[in-house]
XYZ file of C-alpha atoms in Angstrom:
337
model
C 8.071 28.128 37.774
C 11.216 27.135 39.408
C 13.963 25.964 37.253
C 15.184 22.292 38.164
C 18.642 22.044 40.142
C 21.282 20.702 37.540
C 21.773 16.538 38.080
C 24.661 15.730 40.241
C 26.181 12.829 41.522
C 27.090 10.616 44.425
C 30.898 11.420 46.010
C 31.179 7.733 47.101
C 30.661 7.655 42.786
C 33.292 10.018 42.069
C 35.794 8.813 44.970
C 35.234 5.235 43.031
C 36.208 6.504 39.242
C 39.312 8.193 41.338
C 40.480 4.941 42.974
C 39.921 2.951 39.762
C 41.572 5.007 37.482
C 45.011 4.928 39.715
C 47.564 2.574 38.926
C 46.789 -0.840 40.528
C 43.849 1.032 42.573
C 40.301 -0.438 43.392
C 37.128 0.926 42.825
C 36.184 1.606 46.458
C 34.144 4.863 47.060
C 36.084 5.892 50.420
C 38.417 9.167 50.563
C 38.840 12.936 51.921
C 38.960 15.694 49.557
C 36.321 18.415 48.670
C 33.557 15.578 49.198
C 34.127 14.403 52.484
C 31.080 12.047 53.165
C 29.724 9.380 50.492
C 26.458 11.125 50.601
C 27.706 14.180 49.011
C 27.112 15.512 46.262
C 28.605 17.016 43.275
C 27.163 18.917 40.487
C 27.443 16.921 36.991
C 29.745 19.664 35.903
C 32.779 19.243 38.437
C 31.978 15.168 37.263
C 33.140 15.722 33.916
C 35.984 17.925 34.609
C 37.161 14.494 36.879
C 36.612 12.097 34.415
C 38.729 14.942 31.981
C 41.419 14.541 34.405
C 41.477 11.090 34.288
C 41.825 10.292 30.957
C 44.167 13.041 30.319
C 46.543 11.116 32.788
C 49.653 9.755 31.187
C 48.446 6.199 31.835
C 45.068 6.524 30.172
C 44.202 4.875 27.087
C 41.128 4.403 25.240
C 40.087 1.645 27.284
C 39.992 3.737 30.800
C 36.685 3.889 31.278
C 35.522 0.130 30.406
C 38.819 -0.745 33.113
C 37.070 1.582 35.579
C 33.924 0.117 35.579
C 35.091 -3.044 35.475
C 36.706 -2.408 39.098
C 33.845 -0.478 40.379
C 33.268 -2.295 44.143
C 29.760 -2.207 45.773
C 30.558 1.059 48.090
C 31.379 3.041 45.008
C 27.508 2.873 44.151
C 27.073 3.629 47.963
C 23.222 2.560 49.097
C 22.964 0.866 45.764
C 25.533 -1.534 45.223
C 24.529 -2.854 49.029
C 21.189 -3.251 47.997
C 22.318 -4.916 44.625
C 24.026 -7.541 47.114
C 21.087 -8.562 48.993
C 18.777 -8.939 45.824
C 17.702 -12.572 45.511
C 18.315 -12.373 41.510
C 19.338 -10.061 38.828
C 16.028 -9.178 38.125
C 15.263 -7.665 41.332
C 18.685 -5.974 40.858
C 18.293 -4.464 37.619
C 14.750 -3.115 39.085
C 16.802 -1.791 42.246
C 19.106 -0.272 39.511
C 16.404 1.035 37.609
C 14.697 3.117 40.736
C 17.887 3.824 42.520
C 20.352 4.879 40.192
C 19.809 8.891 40.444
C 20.979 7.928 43.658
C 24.396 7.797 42.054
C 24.042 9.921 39.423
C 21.111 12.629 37.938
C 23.033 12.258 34.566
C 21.554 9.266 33.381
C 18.825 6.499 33.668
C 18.579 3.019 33.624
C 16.018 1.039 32.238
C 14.955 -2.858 32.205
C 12.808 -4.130 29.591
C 11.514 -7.783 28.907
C 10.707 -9.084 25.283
C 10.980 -12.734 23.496
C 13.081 -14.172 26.367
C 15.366 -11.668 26.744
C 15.899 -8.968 29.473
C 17.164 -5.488 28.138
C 18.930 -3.072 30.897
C 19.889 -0.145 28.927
C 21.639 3.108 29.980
C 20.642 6.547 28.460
C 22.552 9.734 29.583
C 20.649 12.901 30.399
C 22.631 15.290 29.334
C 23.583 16.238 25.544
C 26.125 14.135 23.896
C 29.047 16.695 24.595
C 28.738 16.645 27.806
C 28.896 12.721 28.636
C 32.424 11.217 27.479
C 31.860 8.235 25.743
C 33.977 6.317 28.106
C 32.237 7.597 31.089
C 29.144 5.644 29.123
C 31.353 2.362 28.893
C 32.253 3.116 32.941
C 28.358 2.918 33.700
C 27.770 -0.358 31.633
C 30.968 -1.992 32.817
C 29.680 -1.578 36.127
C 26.330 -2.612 35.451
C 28.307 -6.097 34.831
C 30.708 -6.060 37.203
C 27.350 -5.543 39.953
C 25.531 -8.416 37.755
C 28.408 -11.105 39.096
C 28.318 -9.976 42.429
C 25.301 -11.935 42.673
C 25.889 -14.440 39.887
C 29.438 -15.087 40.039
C 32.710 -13.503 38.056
C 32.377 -15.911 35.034
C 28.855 -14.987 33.871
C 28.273 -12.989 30.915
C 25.433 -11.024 29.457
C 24.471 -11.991 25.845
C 25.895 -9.131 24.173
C 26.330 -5.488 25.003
C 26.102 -2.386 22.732
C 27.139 0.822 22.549
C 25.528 4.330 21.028
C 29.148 5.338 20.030
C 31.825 4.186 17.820
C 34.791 1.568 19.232
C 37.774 4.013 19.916
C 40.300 1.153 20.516
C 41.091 -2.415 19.960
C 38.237 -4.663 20.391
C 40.485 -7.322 22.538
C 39.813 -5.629 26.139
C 35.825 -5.258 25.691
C 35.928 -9.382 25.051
C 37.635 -9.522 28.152
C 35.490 -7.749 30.016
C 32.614 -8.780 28.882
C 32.771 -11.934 27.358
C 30.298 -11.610 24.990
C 29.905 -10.172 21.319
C 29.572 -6.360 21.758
C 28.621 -3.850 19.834
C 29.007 -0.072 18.222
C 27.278 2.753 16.770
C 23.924 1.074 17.908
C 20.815 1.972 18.544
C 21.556 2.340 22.246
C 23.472 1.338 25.708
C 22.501 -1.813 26.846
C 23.290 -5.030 27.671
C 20.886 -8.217 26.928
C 20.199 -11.004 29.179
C 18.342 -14.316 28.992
C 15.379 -14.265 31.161
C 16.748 -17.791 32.738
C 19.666 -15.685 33.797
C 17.433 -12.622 35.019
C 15.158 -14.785 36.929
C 17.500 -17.325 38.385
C 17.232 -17.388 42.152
C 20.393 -17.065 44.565
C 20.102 -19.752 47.308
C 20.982 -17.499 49.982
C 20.254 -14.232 50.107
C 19.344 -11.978 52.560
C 15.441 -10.328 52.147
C 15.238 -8.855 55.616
C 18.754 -7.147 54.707
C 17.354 -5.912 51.328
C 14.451 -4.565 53.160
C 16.267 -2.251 55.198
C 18.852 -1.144 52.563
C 15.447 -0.165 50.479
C 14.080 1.327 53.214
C 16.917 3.720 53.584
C 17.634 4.392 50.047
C 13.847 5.222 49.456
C 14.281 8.183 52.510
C 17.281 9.212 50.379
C 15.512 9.550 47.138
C 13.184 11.264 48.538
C 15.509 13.743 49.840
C 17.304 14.087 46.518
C 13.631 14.457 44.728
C 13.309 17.259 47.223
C 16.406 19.042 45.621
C 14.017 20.021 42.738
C 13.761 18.089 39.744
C 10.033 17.905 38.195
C 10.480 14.060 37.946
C 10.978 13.623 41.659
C 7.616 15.580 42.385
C 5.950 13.635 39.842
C 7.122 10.639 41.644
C 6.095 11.861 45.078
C 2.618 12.699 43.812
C 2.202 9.473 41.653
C 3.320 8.033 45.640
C 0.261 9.632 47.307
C -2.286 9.513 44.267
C -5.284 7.325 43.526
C -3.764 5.751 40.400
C -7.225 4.787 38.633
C -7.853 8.112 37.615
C -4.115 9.784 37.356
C -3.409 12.314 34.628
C -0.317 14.747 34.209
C -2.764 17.949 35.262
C -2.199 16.628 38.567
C 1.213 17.431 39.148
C 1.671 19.590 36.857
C -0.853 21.887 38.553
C 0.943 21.241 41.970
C 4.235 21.922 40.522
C 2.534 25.414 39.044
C 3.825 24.129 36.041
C 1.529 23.911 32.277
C 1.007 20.052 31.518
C 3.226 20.667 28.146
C 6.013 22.475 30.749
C 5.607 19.427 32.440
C 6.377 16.717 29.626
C 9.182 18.899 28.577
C 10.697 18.888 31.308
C 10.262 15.066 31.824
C 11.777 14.864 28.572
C 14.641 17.101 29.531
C 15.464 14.809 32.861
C 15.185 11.627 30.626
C 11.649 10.073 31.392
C 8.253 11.002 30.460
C 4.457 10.599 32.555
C 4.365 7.651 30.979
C 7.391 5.743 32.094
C 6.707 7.362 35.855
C 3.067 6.530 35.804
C 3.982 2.562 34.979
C 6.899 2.682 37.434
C 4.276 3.670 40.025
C 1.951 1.316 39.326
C 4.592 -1.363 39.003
C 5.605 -0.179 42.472
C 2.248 -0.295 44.285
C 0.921 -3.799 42.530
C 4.381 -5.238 43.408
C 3.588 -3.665 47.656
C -0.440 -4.697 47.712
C 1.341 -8.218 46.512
C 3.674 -8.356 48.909
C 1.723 -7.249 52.091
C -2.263 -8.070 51.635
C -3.907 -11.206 50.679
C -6.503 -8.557 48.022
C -7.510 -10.832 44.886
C -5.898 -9.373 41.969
C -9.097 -8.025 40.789
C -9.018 -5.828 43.776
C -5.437 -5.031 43.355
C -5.857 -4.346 39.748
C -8.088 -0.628 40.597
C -6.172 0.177 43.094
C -2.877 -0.093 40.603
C -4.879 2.271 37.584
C -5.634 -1.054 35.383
C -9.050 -2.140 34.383
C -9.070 -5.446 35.720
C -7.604 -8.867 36.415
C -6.367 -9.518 32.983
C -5.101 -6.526 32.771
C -2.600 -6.651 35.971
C -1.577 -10.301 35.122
C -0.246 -8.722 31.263
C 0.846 -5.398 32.912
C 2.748 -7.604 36.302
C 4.027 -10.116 33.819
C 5.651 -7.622 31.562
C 7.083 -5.563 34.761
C 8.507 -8.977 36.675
C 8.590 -12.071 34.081
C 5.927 -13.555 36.120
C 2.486 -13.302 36.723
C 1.550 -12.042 40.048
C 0.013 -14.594 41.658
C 3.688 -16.751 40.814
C 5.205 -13.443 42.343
C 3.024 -13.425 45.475
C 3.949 -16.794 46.131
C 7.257 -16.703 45.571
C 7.815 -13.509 47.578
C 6.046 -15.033 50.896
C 8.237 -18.776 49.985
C 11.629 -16.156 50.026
C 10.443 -14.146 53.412
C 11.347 -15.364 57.292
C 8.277 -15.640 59.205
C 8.841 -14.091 62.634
């Protein structure tokens, strides 16, 4: 077997933490240097030996990393952040996030989860502890906030946020950010939202926009999958394969790779067959919704679910709604030509 290329990350990404971290600078992802286009990328490695710089800088302080996030500007998350600004509410943002953010960076993944009322989009980084600053953690979540009231406004707040790792300074600047209890040594990164919040509509957006910023960040996670990681040829194959009957031997024998190779190395890159294989079928219920009139028990075989009952519990833990409310919704929010 191949080994997997090491996760990298998106120059516009690492042009952004630059112009953030200056004095007085924004959070723009534009520059020169060794990464001349925003498309580049750079190994996770030369990453950390930035964000070293940066907070060995004579201005930093233990708050660097919340600041930079905080100034982060949609270009610094390159295809993503425009596609974050054409989503017609923060749920469809958080899922954008949630597909799209190896886009910016291999080293971590973001995840949305709905329980009880409440929306949880957590962070998890990918590589071990020693190699992820903890203020490169409170950079990613800060953003994730900062994106969140580009749709909803500057003077929303989440519910609370947490952190996996202890407070290093004074707890003053993460109540400015954030505006919301936060807190440390938790059980993870994440920050909570009501489901009013999540679901909330924008009365103007822009869906034939979004389209075609999806459309070209799909070609350009595809390209990235290409690069070599097992997860992205999972992905491609869960893309292609009859969902009904998918198992991990399928892959895992195209990838020439055992079936317990293969869930290691999910584990390694931060997912498993099980997240991928409900991220697929998410994908391809929320698609058959979108562009066939099928009856959901249709839909639901076609998706790898056993029947109608089944996709309305599966779609309604995915979206916050059940799919026929989605289907509806969806053609209400398109242009007819």
């Amino acid at each position: 077997m191949s080994t997997a290329e090491p996760p990298s990350v998106t120059a516009s990404y690492a042009h952004a933490v630059l112009s953030a971290s200056a004095r007085g600078g924004g959070g723009g992802g534009g520059g020169s240097g060794p990464w001349a286009l925003p498309t580049d990328r750079l190994e996770y490695g030369e990453m950390r030996a930035l964000w070293d710089g940066v907070l060995a800088a004579g201005d930093a302080g233990p708050h660097t990393g919340l600041l930079v996030g905080d100034r982060i500007r949609p270009d610094g998350l390159h295809i993503l952040g425009h596609l974050i600004l054409t989503c017609a509410s923060l749920a469809e943002a958080a899922e954008a996030a949630e597909r799209y953010h190896p886009l910016v960076s291999q080293a971590g993944t973001v995840t949305l989860e709905r329980q009880g009322g409440v929306g949880r989009i957590g962070y998890r980084p990918t590589v071990g502890p020693s190699a992820m600053h903890p203020q490169q953690v409170e950079a990613v979540v800060s953003s994730m906030v900062r994106a969140a009231r580009w749709i909803v406004g500057d003077d929303w707040t989440p519910l609370t946020v947490s952190f996996a790792h202890a407070r290093a300074g004074a707890a003053e600047p993460y109540a400015r950010v954030f505006g919301c209890a936060v807190a440390f040594d938790a059980a993870d990164n994440a920050i909570t939202v009501a489901d009013e919040d999540l679901d909330r509509r924008r009365p103007v957006h822009d869906p034939v926009l979004n389209a075609l910023h999806r459309a070209y960040a799909d070609r350009l996670l595809a390209r990235l999958s290409a690069a070599g990681t097992v997860a992205g040829g999972v992905r491609r194959w869960l893309d292609r394969a009859t969902l009904e009957d998918a198992s991990p031997e399928g892959p895992a024998q195209q990838l020439n790779l055992s079936v317990r190779s293969l869930r290691r190395a999910l584990h390694t890159e931060g997912t498993s067959w099980r997240a991928l294989l409900d991220a697929a079928r998410r994908a391809r219920a929320r698609r058959l919704l979108e562009t066939t009139d099928l009856p959901l028990d249709r839909i639901a075989p076609l998706v790898g679910l056993s029947g109608a009952t089944a996709l309305v519990r599966a779609f309604t833990r995915w979206e916050g709604l059940p799919p026929g409310a989605y289907r509806s919704r969806f053609r209400a929010d398109t242009p007819r030509c």
